[in-house]
Coordinates of C-alpha atoms in Angstrom, one line a residue:
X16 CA 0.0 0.0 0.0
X17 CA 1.5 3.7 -0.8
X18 CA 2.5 5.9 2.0
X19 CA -0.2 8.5 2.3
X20 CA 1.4 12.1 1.5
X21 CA -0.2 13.3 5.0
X22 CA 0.7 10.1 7.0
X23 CA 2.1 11.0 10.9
X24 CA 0.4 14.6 10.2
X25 CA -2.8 15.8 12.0
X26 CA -5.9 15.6 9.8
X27 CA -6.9 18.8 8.0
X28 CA -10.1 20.0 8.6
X29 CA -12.4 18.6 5.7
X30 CA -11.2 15.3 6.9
X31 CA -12.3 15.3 10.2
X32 CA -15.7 13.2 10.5
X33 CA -19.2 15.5 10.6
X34 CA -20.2 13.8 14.0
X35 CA -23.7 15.9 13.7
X36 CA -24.9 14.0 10.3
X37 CA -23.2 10.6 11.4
X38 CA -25.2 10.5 14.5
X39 CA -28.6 12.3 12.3
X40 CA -27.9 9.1 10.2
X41 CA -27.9 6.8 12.8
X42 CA -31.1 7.5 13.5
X43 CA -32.6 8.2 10.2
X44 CA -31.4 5.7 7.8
X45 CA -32.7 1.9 8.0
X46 CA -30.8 -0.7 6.8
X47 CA -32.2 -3.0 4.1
X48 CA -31.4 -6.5 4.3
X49 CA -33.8 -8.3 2.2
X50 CA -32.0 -6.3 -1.1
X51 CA -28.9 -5.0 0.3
X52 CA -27.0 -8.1 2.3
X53 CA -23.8 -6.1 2.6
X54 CA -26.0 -3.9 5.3
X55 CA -27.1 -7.4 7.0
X56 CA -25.6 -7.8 11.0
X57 CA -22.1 -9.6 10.8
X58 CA -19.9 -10.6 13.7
X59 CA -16.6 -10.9 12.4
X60 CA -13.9 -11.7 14.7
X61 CA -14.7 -9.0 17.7
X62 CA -18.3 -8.5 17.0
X63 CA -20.3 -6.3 14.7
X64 CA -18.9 -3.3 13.0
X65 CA -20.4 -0.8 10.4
X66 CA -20.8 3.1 10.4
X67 CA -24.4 5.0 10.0
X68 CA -23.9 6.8 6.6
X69 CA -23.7 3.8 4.3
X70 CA -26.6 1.4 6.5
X71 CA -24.4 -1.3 8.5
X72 CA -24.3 0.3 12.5
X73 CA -27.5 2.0 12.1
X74 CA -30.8 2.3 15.3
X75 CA -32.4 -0.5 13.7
X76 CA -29.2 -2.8 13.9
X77 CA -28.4 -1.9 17.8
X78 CA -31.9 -2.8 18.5
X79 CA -32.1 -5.9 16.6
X80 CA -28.5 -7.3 18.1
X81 CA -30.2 -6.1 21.6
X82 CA -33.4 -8.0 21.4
X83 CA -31.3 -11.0 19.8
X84 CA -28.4 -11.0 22.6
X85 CA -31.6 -10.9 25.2
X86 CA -32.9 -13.9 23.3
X87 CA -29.8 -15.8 23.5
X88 CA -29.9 -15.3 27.3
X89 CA -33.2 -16.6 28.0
X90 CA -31.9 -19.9 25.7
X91 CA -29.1 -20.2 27.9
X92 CA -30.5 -18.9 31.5
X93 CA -28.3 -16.2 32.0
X94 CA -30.6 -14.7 34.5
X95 CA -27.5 -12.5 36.1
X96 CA -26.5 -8.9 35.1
X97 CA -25.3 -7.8 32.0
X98 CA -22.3 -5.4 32.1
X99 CA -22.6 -3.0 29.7
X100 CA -19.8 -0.4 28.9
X101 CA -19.2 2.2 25.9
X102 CA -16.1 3.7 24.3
X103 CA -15.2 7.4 23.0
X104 CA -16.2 7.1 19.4
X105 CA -19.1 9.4 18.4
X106 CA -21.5 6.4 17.5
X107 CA -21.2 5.0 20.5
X108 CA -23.4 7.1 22.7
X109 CA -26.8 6.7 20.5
X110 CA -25.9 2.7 20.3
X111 CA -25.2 2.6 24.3
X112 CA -29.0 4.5 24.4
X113 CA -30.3 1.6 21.8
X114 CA -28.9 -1.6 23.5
X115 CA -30.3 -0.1 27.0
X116 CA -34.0 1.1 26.0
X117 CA -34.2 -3.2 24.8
X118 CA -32.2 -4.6 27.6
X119 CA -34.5 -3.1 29.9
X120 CA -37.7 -3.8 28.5
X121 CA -36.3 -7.3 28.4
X122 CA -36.1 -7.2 31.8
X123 CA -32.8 -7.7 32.3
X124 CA -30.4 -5.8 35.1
X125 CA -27.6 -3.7 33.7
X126 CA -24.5 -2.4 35.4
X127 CA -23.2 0.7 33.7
X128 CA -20.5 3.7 34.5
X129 CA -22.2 5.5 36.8
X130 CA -23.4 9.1 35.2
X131 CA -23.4 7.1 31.8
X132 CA -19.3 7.5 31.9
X133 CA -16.9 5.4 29.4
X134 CA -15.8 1.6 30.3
X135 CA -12.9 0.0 28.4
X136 CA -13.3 -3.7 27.3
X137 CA -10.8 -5.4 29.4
X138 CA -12.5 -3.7 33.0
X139 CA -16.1 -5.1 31.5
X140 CA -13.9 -8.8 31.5
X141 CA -13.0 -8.3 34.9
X142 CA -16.2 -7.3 36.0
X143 CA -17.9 -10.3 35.0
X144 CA -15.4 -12.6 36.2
X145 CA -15.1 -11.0 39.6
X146 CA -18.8 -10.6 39.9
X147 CA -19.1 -14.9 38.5
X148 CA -16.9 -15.6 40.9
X149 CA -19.1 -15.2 43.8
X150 CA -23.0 -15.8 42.2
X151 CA -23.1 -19.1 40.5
X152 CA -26.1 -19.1 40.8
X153 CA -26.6 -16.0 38.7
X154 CA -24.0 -15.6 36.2
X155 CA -23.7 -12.3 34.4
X156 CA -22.0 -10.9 30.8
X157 CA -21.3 -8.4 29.3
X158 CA -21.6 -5.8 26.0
X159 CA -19.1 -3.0 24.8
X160 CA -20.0 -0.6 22.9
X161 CA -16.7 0.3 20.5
X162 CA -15.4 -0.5 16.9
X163 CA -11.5 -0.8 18.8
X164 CA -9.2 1.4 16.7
X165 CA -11.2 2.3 13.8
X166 CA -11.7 5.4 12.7
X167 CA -14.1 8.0 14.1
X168 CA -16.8 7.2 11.8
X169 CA -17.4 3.7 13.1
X170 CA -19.7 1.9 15.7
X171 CA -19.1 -1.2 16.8
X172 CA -20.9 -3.8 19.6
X173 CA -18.9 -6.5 21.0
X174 CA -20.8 -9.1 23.2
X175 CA -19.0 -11.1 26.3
X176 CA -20.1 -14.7 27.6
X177 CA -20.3 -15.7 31.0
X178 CA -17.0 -16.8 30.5
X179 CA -16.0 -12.9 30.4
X180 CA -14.4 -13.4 27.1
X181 CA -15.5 -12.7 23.2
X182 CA -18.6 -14.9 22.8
X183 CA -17.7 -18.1 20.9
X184 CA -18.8 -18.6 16.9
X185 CA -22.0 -20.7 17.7
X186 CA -23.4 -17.9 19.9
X187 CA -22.2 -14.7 17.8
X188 CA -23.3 -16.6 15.0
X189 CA -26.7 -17.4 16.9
X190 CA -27.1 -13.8 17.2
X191 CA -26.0 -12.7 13.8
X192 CA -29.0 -14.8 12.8
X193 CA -31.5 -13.9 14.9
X194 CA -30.9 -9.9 14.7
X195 CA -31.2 -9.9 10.7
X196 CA -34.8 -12.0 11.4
X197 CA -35.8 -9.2 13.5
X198 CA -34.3 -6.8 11.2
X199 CA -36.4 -8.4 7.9
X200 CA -39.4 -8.1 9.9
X201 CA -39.0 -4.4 10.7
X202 CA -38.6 -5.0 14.3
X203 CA -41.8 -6.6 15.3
X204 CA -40.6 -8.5 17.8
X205 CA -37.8 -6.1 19.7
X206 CA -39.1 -4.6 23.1
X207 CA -38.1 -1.4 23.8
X208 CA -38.9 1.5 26.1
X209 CA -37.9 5.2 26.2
X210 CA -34.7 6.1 27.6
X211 CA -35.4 8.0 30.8
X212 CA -37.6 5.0 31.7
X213 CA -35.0 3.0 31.1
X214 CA -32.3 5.0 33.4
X215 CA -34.8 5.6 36.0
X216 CA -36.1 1.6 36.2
X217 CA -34.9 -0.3 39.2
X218 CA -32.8 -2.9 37.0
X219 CA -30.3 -0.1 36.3
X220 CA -27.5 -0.5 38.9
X221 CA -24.5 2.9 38.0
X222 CA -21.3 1.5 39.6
X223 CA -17.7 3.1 39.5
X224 CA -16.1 0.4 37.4
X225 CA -12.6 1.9 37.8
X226 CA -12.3 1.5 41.7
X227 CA -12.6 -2.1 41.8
X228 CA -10.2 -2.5 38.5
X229 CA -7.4 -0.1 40.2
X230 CA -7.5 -1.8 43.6
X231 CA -7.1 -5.0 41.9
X232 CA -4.4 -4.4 40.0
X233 CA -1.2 -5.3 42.3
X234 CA -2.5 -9.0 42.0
X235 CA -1.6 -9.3 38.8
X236 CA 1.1 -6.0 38.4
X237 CA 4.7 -5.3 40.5
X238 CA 3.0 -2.0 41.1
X239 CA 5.6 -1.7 44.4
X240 CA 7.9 -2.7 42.4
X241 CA 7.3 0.0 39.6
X242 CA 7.1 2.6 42.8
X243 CA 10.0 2.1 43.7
X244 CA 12.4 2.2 40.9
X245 CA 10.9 5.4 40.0
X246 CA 9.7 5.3 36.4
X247 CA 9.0 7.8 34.6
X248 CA 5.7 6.9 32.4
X249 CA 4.5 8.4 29.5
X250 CA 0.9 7.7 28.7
X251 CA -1.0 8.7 25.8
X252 CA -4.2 7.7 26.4
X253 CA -5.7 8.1 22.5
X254 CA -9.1 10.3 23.5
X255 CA -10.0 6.1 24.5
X256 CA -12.2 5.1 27.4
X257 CA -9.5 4.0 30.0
X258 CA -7.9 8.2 30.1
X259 CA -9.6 8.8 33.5
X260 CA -8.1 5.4 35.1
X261 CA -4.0 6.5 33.8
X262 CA -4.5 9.2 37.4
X263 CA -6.6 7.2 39.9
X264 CA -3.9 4.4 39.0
X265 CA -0.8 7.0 39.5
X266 CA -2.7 7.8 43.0
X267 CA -3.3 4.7 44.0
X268 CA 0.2 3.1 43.8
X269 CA 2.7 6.6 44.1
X270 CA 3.4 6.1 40.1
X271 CA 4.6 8.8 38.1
X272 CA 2.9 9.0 35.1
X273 CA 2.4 11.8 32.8
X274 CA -0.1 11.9 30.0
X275 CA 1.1 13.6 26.8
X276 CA -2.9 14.5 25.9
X277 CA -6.0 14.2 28.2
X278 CA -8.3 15.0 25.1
X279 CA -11.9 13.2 24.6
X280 CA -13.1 14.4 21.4
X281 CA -15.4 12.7 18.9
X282 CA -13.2 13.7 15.6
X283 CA -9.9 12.2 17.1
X284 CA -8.3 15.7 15.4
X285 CA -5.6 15.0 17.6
X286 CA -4.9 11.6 16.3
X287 CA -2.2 12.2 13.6
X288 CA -3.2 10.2 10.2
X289 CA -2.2 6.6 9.9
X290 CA -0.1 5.3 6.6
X291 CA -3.2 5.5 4.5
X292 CA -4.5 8.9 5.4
X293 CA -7.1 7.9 8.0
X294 CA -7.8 8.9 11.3
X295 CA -7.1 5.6 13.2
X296 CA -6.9 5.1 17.2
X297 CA -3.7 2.1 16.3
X298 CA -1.3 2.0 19.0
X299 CA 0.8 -0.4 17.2
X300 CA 1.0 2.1 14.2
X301 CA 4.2 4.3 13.8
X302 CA 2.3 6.8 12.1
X303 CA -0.9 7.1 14.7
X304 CA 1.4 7.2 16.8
X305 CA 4.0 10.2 16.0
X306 CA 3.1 12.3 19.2
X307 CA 3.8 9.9 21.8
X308 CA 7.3 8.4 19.9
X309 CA 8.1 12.2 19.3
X310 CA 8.0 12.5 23.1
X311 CA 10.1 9.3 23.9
X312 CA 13.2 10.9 25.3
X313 CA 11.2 12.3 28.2
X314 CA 10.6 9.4 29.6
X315 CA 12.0 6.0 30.9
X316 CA 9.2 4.0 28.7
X317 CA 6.0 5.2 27.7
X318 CA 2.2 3.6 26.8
X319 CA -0.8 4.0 24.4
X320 CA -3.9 2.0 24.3
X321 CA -6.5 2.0 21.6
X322 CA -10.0 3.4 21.9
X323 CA -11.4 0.4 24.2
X324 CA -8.2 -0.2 25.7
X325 CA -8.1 -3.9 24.5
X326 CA -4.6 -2.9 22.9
X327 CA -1.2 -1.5 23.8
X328 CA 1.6 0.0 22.2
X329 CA 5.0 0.5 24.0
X330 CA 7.5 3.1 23.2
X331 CA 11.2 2.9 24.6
X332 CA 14.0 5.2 24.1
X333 CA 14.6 3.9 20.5
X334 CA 11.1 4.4 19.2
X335 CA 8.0 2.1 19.4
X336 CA 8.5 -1.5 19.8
X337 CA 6.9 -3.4 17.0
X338 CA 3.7 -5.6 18.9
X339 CA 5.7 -9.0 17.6
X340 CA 8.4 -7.9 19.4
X341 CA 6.7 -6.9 22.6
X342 CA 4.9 -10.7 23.0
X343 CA 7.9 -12.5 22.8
X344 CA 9.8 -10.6 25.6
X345 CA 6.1 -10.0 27.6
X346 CA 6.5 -14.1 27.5
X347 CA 10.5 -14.5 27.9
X348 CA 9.6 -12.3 31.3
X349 CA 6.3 -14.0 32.9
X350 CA 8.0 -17.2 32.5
X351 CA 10.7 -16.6 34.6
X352 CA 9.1 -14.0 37.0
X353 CA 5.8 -16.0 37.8
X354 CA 5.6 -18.7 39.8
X355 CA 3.0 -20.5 37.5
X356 CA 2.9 -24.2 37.1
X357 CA 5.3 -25.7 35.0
X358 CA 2.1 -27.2 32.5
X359 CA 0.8 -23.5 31.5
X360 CA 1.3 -23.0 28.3
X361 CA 1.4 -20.3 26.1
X362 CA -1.2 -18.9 23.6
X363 CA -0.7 -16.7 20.3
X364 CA -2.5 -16.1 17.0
X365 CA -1.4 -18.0 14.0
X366 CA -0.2 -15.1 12.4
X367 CA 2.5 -14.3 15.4
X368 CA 6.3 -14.3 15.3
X369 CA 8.3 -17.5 15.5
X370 CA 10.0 -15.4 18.2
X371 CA 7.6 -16.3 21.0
X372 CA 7.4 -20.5 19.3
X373 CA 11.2 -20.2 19.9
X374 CA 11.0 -18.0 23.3
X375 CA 9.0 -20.5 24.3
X376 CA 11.0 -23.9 23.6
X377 CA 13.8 -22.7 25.6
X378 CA 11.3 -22.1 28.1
X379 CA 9.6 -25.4 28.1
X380 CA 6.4 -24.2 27.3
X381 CA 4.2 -25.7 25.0
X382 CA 2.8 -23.5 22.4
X383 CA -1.0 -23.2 22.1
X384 CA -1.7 -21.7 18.4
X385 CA -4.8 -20.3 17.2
X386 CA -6.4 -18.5 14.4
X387 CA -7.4 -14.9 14.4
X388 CA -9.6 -13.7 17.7
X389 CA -9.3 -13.8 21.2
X390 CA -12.6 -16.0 21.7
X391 CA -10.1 -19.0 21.0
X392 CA -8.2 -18.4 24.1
X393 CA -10.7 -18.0 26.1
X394 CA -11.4 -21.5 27.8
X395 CA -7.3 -22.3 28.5
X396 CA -7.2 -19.1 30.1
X397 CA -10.4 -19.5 32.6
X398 CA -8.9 -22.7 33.4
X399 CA -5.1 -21.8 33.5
X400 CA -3.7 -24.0 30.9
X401 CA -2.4 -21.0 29.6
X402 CA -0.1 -18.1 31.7
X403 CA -0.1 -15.8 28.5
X404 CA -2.1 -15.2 25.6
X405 CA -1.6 -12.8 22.4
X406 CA -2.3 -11.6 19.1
X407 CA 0.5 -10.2 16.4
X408 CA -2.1 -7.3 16.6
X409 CA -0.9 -5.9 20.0
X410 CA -3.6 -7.7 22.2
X411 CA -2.9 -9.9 25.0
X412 CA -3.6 -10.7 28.2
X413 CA -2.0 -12.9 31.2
X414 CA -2.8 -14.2 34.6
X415 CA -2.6 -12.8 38.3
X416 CA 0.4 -13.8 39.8
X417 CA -1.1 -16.7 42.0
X418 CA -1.9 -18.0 38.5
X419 CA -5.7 -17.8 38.7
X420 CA -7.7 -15.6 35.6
X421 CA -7.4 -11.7 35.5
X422 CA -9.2 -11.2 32.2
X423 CA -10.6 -13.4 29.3
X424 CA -10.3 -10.5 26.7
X425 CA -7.3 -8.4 25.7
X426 CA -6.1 -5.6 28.2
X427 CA -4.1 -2.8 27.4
X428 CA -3.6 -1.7 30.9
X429 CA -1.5 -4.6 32.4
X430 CA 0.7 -5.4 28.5
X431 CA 1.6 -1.4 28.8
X432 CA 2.6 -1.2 32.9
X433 CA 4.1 -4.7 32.6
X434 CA 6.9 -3.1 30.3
X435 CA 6.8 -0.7 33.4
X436 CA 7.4 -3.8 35.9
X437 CA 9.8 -5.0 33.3
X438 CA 12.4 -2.4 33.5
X439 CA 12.0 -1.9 37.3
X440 CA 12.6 -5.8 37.8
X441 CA 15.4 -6.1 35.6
X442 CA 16.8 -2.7 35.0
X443 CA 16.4 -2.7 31.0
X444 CA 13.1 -1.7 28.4
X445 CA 11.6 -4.4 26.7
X446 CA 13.3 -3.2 23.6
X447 CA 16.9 -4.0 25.3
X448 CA 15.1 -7.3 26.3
X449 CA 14.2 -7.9 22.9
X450 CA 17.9 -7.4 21.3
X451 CA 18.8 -10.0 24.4
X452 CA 16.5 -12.7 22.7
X453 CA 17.9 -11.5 18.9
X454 CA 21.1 -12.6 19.8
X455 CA 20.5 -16.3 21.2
X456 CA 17.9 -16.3 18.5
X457 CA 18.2 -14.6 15.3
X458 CA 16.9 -11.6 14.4
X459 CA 13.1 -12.0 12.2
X460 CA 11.8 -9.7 9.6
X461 CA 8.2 -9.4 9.7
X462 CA 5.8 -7.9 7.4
X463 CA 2.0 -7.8 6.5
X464 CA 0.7 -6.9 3.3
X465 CA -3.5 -6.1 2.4
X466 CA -4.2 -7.5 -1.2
X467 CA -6.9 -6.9 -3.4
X468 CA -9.6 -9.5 -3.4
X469 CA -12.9 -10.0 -6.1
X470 CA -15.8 -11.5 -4.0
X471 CA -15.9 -14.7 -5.7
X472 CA -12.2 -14.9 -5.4
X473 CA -12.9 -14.1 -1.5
X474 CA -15.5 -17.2 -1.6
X475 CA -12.9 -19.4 -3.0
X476 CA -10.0 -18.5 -0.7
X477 CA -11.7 -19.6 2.1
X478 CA -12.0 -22.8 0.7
X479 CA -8.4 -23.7 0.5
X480 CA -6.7 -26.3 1.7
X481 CA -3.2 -28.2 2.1
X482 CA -3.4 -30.1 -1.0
X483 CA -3.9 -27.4 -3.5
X484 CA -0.1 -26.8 -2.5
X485 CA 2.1 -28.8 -4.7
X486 CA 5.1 -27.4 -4.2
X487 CA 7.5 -28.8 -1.8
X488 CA 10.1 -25.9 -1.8
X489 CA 9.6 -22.2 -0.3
X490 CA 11.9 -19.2 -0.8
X491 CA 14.9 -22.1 -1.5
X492 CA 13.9 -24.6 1.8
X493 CA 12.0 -27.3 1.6
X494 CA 8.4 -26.8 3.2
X495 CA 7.8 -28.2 6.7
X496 CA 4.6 -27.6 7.3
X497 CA 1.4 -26.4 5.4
X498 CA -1.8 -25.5 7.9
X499 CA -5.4 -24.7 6.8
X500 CA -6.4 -25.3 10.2
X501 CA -5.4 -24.1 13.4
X502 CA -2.9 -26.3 15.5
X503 CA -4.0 -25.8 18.9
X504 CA -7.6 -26.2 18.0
X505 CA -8.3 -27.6 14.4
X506 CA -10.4 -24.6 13.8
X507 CA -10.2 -22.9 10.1
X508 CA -7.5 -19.8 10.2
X509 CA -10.2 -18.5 6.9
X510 CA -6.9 -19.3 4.7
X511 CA -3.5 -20.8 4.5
X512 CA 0.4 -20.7 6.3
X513 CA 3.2 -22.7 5.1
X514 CA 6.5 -22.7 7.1
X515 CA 10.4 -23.7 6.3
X516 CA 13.1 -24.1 8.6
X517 CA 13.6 -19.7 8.2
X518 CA 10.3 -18.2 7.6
X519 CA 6.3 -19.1 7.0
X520 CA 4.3 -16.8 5.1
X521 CA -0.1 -16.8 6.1
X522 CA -2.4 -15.6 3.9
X523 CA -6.1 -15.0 4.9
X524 CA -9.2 -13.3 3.5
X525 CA -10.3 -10.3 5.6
X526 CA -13.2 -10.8 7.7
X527 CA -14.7 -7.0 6.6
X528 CA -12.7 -5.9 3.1
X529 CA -12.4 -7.6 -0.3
X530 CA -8.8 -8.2 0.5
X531 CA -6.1 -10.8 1.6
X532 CA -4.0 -9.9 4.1
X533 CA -0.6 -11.7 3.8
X534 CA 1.7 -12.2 6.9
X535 CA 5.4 -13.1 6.2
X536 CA 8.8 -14.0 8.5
X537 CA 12.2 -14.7 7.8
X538 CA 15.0 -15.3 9.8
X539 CA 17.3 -14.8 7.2
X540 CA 17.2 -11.4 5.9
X541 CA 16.0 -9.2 3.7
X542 CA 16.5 -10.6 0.6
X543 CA 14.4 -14.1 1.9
X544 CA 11.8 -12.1 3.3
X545 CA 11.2 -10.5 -0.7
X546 CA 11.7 -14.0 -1.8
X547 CA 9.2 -15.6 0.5
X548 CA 7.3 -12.7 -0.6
X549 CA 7.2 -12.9 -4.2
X550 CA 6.8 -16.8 -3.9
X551 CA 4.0 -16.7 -1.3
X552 CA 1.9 -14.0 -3.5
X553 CA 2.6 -16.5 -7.0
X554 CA 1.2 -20.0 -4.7
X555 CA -1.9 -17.7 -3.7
X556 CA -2.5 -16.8 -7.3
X557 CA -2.3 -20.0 -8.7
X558 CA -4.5 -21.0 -5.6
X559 CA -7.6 -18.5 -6.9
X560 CA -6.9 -18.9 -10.6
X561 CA -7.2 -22.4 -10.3
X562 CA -3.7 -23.3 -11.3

């Protein structure tokens, strides 16, 4: 993809979203899925996402995933309370009004923010675990209200078991179906009431989320430990839902943290454009993330988080750490700080660096891989099979330190002070820890390219399978491995990854786009990395044109 000319640069004006007709059209335009399926409900990997101007996160879709997720509850008698938090993006306001006016004519109990304040994902994890933990007999779950890092334009709904975690495929998919039924027969069924009804009504409990998070973080964080080394923290916060927690944490355990921007503004004009000239909250991006790496010297290591908080990006004195990078020291640490069982294993995405496969061998650990989503590590880390779990997208979360579960979705608050515990513990960033692991085990080259894709090429690609590879070579090595599925769970990874003794290359269709996205490693250079390249983009071709 070409560099934008205005990438790392804050937006001019006539880029800048018109929150005033996005939220108009939220109201005012209906989505017609009979005629137009691309405005149908889909869960992807995360839930569903969609913005009001072109029909897909519109009234009638919040209502119709509402009434469906209330459904789904009665099917599997979840009678407890449903946690229900929001995030910073303009959208999210009117779809937070939405989802309650039907949960509460469904007669359900919500917990919310109290005065309708935001709620990062990873704090609504934690609430429904800690609050499981003690009513068995009334098990609660949760929604979130955000599209993660998209840009400003976007609404998004994520919905979170019992388990705490992303819901798994058979329930989002339950749901998926059931809201477009409702939605082709123009709401008939959805029960709703007015909104001050619904904030006044008895089943509306307003709770300060962040106390109960804060307090419990020194179960699962050094914090004492970060005290007193004195490090200096840089926080930018993105305009995201967690900003307000960055001080109560500083007060509670004598940190010093200072954040670079304590803006909450529905445009994100603060946010300086990302590679392709959009306004995108990416904390793994270099070019999202120009203010906060522009400040780097100022501080001993600093944080971002996206929108929801579900994501972290850590910046050292050299610059920001690549999200690859961070996982495999984030593991190479826990292992050897924790006193976990010797059998916990550890979890990553498919499309991850060999670094933490390798990090882990010398470790002992077995290595738990899975395809794209979070939902898939849900289960090991309820029942602590796995210490550590993450995604080459700069997601992850881990366990407390007595080993028992923290969170079952990503958390960008304990991956960003954990590089804070890091260089108290040991004395050196987790970009000096990286270069440590580098030199016992080679230094990888990764890189992800988006592709063009036709729909019926789409269709096709997510048909593949091992033996439409006939080659036995890749990039010069023989090929030691081809997967379709998933290793650690035989589930579909929605496309293909061959590996060779120095590099693998994935390719899968994305979930939202008409494009391939295509993941590639080497451990040999530059040179095999354009090689593995140019073969891996030639097999794929020969894949779709039916070669």
């Amino acid at each position: 993809m070409k560099l934008h000319p205005l990438a790392g640069q804050l937006a001019p004006q006539h880029l800048l979203v018109n929150v005033p007709r996005l939220i108009a059209n939220y109201y005012q335009l209906q989505p017609d899925v009979v005629n137009c399926p691309e405005q149908k409900v889909r869960f992807g990997t995360s839930g569903h996402r969609g913005t009001s101007g072109n029909k897909t996160f519109n009234e009638f879709h919040l209502l119709a995933i509402a009434q469906a997720i209330c459904d789904r509850r009665k099917l599997d008698n979840i009678s407890g309370p449903l946690f229900l938090g929001k995030d910073t993006h303009a959208l999210s306001e009117p779809a937070f009004c939405s989802v309650l006016s039907v949960l509460i004519a469904n007669d359900v109990s919500v917990v919310i923010e109290k005065d309708r304040g935001y709620t990062p994902t990873p704090v609504i994890s934690h609430a429904i675990l800690t609050h499981n933990r003690s009513h068995q007999h009334a098990l609660g779950d949760g929604i979130v209200i955000t599209p993660s890092h998209n840009p400003p334009e976007d609404g998004g709904l994520k919905y979170n078991g019992t388990n705490g975690g992303p819901a798994d495929v058979t329930v989002t998919r339950w749901i998926e179906q059931r809201a477009n039924a409702l939605l082709r027969d123009e709401l008939k069924d959805v029960n709703r009431t007015g909104l001050d009804s619904a904030l006044d009504s008895k089943l509306v409990c307003q709770r300060d989320f962040a106390y109960g998070y804060v307090e419990d973080l020194d179960n699962i964080i050094d914090m004492q430990a970060i005290s007193k080394a004195g490090i200096k923290i840089g926080v930018d916060p993105m305009g995201g839902a967690g900003l307000h927690y960055w001080d109560l944490i500083a007060q509670r355990y004598s940190l010093d943290i200072e954040l670079i921007c304590d803006c909450i503004d529905p445009t994100f004009s603060f946010i300086s454009l990302d590679k392709d000239g959009k306004i995108r909250m990416d904390c793994s991006s270099e070019y999202a993330m120009t203010r906060l790496i522009a400040a780097k010297s100022r501080f001993d290591v600093a944080i971002a988080n996206d929108t929801d908080y579900d994501r972290h990006g850590i910046v050292t004195k050299k610059g920001l750490l690549h999200a690859n990078h961070y996982l495999a020291v984030a593991v190479d640490y826990l292992f050897r700080h924790r006193h976990w069982a010797p059998t916990m294993g550890v979890g990553k995405s498919l499309m991850a660096s060999s670094m933490v496969d390798k990090v882990a061998a010398r470790l002992g650990r077995e290595v738990f891989e899975v395809p794209v989503g979070f939902k898939w590590f849900v289960d090991a880390l309820t029942k602590g099979t796995l210490g550590f779990a993450g995604e080459d997208s700069a997601g992850a979360s881990f366990l407390r330190k007595d080993g028992s579960v923290w969170s079952t979705d990503k958390d960008g608050f304990i991956m960003g002070l954990l590089a804070a515990e890091m260089l108290a513990v040991t004395g050196i960033d987790p970009e000096q820890s990286y270069q440590a692991l580098t030199a016992v085990h080679g230094t990888p080259i990764y890189r992800r390219i988006d592709v063009p894709l036709s729909h019926g090429e789409k269709k096709r690609f997510k048909q593949l399978d091992e033996t439409k590879i006939t080659t036995e070579t890749l990039a010069g090595e023989d090929i030691l491995a081809i997967y379709t599925k998933a290793p650690g769970n035989e589930h579909s990874i929605g496309g293909i990854k061959v590996v060779t003794a120095s590099g693998w290359f994935a390719a899968r269709a994305s979930g939202t786009e008409n494009l391939y996205k295509i993941y590639l490693e080497s451990f040999k250079g530059k040179a095999h990395l354009a090689l593995l390249e140019k073969h891996a983009k030639a097999l794929v071709d020969g894949i779709l044109n039916g070669d």
